[in-house]
XYZ file of N, CA and C in Angstrom:
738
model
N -46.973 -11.645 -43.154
C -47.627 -12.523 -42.190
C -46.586 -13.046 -41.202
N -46.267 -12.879 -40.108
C -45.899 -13.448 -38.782
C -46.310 -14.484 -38.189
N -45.499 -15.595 -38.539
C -45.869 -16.777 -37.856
C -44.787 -17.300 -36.978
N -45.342 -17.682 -35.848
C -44.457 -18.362 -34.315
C -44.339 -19.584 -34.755
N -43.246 -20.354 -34.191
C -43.123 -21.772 -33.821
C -43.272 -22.081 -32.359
N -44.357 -22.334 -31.991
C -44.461 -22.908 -30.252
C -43.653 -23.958 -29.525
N -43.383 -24.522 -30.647
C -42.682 -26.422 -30.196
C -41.473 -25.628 -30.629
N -40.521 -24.609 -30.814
C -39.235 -24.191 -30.646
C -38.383 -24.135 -29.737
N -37.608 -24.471 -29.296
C -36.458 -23.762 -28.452
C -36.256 -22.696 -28.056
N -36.185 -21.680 -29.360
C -36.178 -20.304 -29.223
C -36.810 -19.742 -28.749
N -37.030 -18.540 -27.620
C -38.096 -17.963 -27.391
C -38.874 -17.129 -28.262
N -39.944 -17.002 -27.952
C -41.194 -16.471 -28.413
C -40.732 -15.142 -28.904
N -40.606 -14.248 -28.058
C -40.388 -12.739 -28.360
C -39.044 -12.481 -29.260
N -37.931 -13.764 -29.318
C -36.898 -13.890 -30.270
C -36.881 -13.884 -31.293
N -37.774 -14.707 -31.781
C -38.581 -15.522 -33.075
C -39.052 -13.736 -33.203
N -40.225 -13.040 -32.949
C -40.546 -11.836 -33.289
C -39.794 -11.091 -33.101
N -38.971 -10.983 -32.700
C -37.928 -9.627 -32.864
C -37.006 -10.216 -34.038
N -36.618 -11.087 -34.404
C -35.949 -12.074 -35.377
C -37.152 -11.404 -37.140
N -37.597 -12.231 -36.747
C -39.070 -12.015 -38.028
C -39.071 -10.112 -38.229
N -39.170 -9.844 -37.622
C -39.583 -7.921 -37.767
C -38.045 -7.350 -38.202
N -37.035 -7.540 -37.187
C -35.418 -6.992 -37.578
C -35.468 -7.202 -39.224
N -35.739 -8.539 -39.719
C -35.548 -9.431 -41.018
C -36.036 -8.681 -41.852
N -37.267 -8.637 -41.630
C -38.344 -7.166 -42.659
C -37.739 -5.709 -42.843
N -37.260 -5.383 -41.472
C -36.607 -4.121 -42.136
C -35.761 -3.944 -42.616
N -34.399 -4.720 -42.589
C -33.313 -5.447 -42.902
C -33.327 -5.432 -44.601
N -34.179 -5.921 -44.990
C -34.588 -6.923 -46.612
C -35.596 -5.630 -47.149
N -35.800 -4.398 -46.065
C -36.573 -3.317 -47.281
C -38.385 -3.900 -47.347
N -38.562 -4.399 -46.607
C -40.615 -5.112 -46.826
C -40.676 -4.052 -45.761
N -40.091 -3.546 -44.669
C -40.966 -2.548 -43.894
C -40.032 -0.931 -43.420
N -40.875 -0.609 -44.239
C -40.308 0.832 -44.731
C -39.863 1.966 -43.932
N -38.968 3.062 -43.351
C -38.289 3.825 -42.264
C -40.144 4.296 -42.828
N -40.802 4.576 -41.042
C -42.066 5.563 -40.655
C -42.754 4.356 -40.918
N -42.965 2.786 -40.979
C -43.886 2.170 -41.238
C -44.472 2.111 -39.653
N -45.864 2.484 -39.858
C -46.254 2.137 -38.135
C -46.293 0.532 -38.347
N -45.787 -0.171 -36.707
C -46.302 -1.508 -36.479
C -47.671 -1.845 -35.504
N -48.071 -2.879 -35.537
C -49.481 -3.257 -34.813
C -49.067 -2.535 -33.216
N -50.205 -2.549 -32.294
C -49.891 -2.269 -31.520
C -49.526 -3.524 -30.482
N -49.272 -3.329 -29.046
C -48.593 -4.357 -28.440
C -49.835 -5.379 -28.168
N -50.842 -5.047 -28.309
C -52.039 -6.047 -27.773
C -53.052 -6.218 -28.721
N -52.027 -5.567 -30.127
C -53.192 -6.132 -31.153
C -52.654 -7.154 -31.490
N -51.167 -7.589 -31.328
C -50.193 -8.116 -32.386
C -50.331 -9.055 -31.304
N -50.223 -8.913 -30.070
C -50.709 -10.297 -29.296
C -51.700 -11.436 -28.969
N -52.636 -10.205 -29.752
C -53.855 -11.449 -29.915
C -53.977 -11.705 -31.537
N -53.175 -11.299 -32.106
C -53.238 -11.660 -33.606
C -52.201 -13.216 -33.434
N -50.934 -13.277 -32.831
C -50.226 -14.386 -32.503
C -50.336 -14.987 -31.367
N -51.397 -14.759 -30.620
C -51.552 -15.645 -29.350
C -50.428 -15.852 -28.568
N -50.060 -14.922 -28.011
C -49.025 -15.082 -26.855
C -49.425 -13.861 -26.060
N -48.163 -13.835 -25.043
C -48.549 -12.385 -24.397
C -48.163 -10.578 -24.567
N -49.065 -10.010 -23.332
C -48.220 -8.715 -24.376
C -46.910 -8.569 -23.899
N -46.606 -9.528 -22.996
C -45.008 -9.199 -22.339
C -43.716 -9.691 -23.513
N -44.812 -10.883 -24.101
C -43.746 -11.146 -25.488
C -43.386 -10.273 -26.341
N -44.512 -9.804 -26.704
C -44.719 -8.414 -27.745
C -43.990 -7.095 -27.296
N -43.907 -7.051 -26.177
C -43.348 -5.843 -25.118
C -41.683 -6.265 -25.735
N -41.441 -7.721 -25.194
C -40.149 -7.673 -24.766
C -38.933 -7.758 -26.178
N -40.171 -8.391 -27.564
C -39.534 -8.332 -28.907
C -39.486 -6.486 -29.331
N -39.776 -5.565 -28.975
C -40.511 -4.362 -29.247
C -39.103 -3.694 -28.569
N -38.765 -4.018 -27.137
C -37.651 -3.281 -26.366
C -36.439 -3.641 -27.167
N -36.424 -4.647 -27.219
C -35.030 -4.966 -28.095
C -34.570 -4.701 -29.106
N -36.226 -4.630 -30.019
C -35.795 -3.579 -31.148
C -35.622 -1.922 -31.200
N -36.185 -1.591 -29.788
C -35.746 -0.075 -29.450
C -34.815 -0.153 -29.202
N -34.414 -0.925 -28.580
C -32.585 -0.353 -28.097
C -31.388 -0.501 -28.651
N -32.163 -1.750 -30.348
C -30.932 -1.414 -30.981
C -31.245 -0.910 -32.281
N -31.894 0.102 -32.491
C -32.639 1.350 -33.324
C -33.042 0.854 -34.245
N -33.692 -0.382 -34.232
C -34.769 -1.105 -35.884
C -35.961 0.163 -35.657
N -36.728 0.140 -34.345
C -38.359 0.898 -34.270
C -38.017 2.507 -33.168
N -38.917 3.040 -32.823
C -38.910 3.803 -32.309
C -40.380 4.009 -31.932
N -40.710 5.195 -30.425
C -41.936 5.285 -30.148
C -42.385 6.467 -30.157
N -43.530 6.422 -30.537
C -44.098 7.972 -29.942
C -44.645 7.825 -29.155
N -45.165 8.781 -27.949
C -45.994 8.495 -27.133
C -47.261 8.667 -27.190
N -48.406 8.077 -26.515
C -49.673 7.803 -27.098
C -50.318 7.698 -28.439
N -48.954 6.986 -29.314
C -49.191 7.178 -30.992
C -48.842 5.481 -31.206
N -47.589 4.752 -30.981
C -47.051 3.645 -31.541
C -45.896 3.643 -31.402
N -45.561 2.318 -32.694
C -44.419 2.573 -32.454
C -44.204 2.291 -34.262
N -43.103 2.641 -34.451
C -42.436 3.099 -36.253
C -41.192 2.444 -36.304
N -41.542 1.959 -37.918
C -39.839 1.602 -38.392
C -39.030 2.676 -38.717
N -37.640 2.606 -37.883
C -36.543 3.487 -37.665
C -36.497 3.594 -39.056
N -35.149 4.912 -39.034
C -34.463 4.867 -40.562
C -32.917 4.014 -40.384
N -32.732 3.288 -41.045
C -31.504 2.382 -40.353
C -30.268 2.965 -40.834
N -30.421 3.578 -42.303
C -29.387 4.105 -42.802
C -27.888 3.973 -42.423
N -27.876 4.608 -40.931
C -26.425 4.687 -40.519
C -26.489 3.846 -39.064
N -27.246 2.839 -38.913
C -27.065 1.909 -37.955
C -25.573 1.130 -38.984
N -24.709 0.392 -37.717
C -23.591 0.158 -37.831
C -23.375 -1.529 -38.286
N -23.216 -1.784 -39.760
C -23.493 -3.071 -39.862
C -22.138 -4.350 -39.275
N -22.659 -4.958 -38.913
C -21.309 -5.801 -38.063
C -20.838 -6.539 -38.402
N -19.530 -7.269 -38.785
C -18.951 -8.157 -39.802
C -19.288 -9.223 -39.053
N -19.652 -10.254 -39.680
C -19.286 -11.558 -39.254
C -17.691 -11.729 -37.830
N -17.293 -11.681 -38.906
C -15.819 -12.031 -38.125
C -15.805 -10.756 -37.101
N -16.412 -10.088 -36.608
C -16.449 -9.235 -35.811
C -16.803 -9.870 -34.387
N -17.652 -10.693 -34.808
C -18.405 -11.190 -33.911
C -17.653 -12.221 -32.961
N -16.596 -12.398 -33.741
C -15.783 -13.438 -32.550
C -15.623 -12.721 -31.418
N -15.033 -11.651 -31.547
C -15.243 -11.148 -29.732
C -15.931 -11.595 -28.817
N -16.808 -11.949 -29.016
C -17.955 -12.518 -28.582
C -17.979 -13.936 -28.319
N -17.373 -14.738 -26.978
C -16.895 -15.792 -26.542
C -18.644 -16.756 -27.454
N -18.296 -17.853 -27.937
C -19.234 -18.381 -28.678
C -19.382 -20.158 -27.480
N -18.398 -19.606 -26.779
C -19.129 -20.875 -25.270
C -19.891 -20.694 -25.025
N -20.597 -19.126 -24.680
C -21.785 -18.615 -24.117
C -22.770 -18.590 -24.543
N -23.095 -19.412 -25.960
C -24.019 -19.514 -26.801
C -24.655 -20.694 -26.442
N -23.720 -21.553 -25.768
C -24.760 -22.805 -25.826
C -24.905 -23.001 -23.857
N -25.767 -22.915 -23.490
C -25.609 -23.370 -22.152
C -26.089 -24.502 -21.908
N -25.756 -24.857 -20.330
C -26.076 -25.998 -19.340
C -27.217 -25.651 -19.328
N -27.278 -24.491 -18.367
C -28.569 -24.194 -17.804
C -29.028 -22.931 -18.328
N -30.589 -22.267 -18.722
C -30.341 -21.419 -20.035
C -31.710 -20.606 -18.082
N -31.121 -19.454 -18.044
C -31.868 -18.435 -16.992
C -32.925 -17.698 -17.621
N -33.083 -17.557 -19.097
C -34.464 -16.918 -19.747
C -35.413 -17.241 -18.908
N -35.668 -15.910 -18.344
C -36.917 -16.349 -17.895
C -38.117 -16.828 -18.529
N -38.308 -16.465 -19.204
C -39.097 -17.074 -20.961
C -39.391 -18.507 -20.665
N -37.864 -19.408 -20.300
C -38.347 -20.684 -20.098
C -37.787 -21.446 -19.223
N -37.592 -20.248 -17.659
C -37.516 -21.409 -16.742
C -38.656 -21.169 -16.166
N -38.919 -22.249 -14.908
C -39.778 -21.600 -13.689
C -38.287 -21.168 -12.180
N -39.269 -20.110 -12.108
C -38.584 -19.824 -10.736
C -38.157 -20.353 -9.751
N -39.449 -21.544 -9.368
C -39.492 -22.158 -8.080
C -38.592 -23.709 -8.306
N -37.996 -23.672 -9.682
C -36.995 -25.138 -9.554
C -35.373 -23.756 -9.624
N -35.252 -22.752 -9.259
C -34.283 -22.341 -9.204
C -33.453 -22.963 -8.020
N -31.752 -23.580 -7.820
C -31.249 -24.440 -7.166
C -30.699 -23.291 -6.052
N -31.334 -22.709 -5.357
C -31.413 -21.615 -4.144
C -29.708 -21.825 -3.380
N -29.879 -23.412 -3.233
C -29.239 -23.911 -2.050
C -27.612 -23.358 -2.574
N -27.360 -24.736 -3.848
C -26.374 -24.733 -4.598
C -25.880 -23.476 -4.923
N -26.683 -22.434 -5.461
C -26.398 -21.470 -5.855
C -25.511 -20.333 -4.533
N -26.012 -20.601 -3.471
C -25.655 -19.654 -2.129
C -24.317 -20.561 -2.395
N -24.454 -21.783 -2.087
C -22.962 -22.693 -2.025
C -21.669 -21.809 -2.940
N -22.035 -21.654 -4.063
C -21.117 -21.131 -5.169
C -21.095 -20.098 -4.470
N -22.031 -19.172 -4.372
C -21.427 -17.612 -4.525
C -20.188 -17.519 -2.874
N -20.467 -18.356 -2.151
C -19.770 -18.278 -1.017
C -18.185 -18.597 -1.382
N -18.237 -19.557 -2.101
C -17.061 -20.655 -2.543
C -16.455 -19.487 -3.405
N -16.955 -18.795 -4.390
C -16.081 -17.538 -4.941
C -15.845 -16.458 -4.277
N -16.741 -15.659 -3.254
C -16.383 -14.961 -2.774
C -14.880 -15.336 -1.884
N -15.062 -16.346 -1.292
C -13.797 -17.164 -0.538
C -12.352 -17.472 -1.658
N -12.101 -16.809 -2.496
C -11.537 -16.977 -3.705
C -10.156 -16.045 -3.150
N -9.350 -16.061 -2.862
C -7.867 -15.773 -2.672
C -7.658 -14.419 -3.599
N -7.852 -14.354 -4.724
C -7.741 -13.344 -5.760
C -8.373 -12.575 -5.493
N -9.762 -12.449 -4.349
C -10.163 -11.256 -4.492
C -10.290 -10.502 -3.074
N -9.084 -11.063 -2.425
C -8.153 -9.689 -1.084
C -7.256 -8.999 -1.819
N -6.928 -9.412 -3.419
C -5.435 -8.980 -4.083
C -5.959 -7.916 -4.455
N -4.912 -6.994 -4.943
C -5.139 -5.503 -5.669
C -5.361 -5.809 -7.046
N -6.417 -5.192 -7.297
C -7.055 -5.280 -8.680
C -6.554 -4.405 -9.336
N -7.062 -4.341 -10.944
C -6.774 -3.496 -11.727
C -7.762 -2.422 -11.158
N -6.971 -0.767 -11.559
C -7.694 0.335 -11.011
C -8.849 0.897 -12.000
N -8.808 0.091 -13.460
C -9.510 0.021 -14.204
C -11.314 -0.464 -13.945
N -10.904 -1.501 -12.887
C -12.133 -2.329 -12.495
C -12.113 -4.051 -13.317
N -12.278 -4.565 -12.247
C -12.481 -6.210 -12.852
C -12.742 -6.265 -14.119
N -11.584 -7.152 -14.309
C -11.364 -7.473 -16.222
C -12.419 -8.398 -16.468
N -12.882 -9.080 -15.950
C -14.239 -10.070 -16.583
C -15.567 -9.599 -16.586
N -15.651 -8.284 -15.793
C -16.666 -7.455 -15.851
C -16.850 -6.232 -17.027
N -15.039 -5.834 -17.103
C -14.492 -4.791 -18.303
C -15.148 -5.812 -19.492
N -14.922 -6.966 -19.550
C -14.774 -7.665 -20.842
C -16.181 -8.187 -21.260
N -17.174 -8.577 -20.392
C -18.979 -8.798 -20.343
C -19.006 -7.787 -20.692
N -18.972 -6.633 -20.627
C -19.437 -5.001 -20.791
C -19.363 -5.154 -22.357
N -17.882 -5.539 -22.933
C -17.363 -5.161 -24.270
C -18.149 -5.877 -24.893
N -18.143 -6.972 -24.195
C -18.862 -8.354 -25.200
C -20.644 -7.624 -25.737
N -20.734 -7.162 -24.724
C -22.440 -6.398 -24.565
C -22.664 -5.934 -25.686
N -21.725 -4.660 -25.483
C -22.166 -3.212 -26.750
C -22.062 -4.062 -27.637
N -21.022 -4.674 -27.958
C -20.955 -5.073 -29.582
C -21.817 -5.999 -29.709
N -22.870 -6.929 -29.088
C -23.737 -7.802 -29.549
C -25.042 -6.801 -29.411
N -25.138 -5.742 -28.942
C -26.587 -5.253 -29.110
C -26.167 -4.124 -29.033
N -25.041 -3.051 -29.217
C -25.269 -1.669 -29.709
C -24.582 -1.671 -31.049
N -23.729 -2.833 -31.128
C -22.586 -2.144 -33.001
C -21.908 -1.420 -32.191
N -21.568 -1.476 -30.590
C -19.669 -0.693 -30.418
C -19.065 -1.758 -30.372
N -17.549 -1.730 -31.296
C -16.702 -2.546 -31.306
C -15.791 -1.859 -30.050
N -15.413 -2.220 -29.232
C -14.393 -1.846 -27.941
C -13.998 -2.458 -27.408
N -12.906 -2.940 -26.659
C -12.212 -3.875 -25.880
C -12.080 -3.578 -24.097
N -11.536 -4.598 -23.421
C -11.718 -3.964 -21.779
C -11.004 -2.787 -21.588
N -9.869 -2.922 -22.041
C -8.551 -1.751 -22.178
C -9.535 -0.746 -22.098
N -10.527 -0.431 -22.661
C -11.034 1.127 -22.951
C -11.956 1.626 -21.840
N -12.577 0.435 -21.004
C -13.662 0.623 -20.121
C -13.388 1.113 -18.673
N -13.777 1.932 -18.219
C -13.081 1.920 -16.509
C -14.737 1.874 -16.065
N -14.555 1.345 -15.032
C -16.102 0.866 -14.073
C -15.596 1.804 -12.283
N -16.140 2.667 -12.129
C -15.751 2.923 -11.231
C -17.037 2.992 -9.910
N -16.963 3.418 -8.724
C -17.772 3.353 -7.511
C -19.116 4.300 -8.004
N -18.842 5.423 -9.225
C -19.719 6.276 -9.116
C -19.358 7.401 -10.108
N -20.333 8.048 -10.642
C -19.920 9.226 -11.943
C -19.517 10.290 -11.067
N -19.406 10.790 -10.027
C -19.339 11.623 -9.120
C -17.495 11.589 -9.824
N -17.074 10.536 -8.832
C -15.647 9.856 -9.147
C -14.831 10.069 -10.356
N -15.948 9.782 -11.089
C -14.645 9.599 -12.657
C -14.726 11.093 -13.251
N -15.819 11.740 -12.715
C -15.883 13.213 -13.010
C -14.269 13.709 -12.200
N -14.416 13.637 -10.950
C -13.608 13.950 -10.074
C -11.955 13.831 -10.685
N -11.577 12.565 -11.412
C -10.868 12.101 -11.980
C -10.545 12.815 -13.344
N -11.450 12.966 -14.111
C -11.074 13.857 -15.468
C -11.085 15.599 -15.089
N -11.479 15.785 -13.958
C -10.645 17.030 -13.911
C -9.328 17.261 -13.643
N -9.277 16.176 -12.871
C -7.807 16.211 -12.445
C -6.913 16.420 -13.573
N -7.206 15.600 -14.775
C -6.287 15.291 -16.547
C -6.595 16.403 -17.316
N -7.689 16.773 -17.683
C -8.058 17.871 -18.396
C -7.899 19.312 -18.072
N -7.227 20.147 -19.071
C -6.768 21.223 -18.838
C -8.040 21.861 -18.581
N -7.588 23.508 -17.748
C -8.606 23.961 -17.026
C -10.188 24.400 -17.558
N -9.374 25.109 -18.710
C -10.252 25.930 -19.934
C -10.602 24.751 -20.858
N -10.818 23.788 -20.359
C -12.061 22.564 -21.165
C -13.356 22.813 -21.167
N -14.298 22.729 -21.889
C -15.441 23.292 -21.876
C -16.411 21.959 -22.016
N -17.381 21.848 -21.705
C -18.636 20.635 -21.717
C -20.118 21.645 -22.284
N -20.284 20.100 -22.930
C -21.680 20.395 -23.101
C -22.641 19.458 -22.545
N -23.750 19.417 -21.678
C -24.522 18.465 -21.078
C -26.095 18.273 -22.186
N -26.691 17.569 -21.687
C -28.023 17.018 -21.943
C -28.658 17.513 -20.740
N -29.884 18.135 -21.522
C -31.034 19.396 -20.301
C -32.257 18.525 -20.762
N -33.043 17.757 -20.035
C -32.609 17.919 -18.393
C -31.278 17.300 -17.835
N -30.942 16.974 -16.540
C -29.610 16.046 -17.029
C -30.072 15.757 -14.992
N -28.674 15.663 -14.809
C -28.234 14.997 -13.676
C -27.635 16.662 -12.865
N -28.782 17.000 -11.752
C -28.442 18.382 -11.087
C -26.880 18.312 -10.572
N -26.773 17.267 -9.677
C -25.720 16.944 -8.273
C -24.386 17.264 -9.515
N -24.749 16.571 -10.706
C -23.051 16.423 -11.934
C -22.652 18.533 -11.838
N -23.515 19.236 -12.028
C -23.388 20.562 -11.494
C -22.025 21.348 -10.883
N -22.345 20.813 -9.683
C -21.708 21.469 -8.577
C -20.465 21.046 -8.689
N -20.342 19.639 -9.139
C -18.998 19.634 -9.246
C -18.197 20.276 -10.392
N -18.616 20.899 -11.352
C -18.128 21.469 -12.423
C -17.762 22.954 -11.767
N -18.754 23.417 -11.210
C -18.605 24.529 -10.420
C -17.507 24.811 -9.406
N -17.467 23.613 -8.295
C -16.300 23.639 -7.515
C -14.814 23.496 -8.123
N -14.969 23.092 -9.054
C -13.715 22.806 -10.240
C -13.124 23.613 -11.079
N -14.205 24.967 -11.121
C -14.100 25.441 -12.263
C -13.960 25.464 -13.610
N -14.884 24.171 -14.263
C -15.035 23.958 -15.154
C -16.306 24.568 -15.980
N -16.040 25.485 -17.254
C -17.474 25.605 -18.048
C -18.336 24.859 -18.774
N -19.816 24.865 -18.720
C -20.694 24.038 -19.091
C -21.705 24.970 -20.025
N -22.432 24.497 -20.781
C -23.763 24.773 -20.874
C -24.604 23.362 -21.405
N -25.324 23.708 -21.700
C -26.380 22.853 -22.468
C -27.109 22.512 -23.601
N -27.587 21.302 -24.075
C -28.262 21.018 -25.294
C -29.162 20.046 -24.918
N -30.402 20.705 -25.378
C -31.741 20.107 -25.058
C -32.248 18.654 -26.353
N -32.674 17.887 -25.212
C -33.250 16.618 -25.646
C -34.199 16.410 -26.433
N -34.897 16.181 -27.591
C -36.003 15.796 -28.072
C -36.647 14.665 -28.115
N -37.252 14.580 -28.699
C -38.644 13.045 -28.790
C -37.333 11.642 -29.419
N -36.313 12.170 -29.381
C -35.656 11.129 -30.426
C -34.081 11.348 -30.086
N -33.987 12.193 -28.308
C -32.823 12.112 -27.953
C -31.839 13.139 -28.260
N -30.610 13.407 -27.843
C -29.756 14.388 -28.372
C -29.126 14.347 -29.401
N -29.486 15.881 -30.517
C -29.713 15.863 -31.410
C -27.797 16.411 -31.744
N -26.903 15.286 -32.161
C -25.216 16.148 -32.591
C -25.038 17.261 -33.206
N -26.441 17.677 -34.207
C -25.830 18.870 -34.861
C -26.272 20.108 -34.308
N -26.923 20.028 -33.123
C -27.161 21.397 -32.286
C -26.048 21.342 -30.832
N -24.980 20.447 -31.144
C -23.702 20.163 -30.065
C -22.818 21.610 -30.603
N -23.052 22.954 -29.497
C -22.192 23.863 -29.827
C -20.871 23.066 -30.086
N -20.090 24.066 -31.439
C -18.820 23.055 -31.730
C -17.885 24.051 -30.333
N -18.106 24.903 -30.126
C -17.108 25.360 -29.300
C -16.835 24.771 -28.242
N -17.697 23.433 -27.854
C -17.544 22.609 -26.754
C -16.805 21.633 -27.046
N -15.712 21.077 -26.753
C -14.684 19.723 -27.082
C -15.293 18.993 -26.548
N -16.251 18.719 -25.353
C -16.328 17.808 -24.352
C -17.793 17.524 -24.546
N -18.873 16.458 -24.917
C -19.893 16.090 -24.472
C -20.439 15.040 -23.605
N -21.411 15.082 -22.652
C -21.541 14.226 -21.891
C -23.272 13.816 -21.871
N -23.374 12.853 -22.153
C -24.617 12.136 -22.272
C -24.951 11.069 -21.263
N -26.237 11.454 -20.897
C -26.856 10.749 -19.477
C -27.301 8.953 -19.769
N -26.618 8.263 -19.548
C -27.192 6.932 -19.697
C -28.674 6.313 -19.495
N -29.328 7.447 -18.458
C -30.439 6.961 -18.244
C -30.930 8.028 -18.488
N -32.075 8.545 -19.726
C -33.279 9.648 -19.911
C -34.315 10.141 -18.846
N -33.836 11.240 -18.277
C -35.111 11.657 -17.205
C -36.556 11.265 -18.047
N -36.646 11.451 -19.124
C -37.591 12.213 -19.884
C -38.248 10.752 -20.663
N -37.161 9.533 -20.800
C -37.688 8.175 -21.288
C -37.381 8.443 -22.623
N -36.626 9.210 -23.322
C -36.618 9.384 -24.688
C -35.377 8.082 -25.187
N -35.451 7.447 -26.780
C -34.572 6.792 -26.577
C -33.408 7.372 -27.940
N -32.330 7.430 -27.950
C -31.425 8.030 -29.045
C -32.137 7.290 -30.182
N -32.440 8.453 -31.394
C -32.727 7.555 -32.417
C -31.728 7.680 -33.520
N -31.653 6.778 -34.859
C -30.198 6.374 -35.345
C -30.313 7.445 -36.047
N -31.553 8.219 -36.534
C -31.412 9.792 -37.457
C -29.983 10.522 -36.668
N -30.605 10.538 -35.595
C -29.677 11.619 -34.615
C -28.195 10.851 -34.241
């Protein structure tokens, strides 16, 4: 049974993504258990389906459920989801836990957003001395370091800024690892993928082929081993999402 607290703090869709993670977590809801659907479970708890939507995404993206299409949605197999230590978690600046002003949209309104103030700031930083200076070629360390903070609070990657480069464009950093990588490097892509990434392999002379996507994402053990190199599309033409089987 799923029960909300309304008079909470917490948001709505938190509390249910909280409550459901917990169940599969503790073994009450079983890898293939179907869950309600998004607008049954919303009028079973009286909220909306955007709540239900938005507790539902969060647990897709960090592999508790999974969807089929025109079917539901199912409890993952968690097996080899990546469990995270406590003390792991310090990475994770714990100032940012408590705010002034909390931007969920969940529970502000829009129209008391401080428009004015806010233009004031962004002007007052842009006007910031540090940023005519030469940066790291890595890409802004407080942006490297939000990134790190990210994965590890909602994917289980432990990584630091050191590892991240943010660059203008994948075009670029492609451009860039040919330059390092010896000639006879070989890739394997995700079909469908990204056409334009192509040509530049071509003008480079680099070899490619491919490994096709399923209902549950690219599958590692059909990754020809003769390929050293794989490259996976951040965004799914196809909407599929990696599932933790794979």
């Amino acid at each position: 049974m799923i029960t909300l607290n309304f008079n909470k703090d917490e948001p709505l869709f938190l509390q249910l993504y909280n409550h459901i993670r917990n169940e599969i977590i503790f073994g009450n809801l079983k890898s293939g258990t179907p869950l309600p659907s998004k607008r049954n479970l919303s009028n079973h708890l009286g909220v909306s389906v955007n709540t239900v939507t938005s507790a539902y995404e969060t647990l897709m993206d960090e592999g508790y459920i999974y969807s089929k299409e025109r079917v539901g949605f199912f409890v993952a197999d968690i097996d080899n989801l990546i469990n995270i230590k406590k003390e792991e978690k310090n990475l994770i600046s714990k100032k940012f836990l408590n705010y002034k002003y909390d931007f969920d949209l969940n529970k502000n309104s829009t129209f008391n957003f401080p428009n004015t103030n806010f233009k004031k700031l962004i002007n007052e930083s842009l006007s910031l001395e540090n940023l005519l200076n030469t940066r790291d070629p890595k890409g802004l360390y407080e942006l490297r370091n939000s990134i790190a903070n990210y994965l590890l609070s909602a994917r289980g990657i432990k990584t630091n800024p050191q590892s991240i480069i943010v660059s203008s464009g994948i075009e670029y950093l492609f451009q860039a690892l040919f330059y390092i990588l010896p000639k006879n490097s070989k890739f394997t892509l995700e079909n469908p993928g990204y056409k334009n990434l192509l040509k530049l392999f071509d003008l480079n002379g680099f070899k490619y082929d491919f490994t096709d996507v399923d209902d549950y994402g690219i599958n590692p053990s059909k990754i020809p081993k003769k390929f050293k190199y794989f490259f996976g599309y951040p965004i799914s033409p196809i909407s599929c999402r990696l599932n933790t089987s794979h």
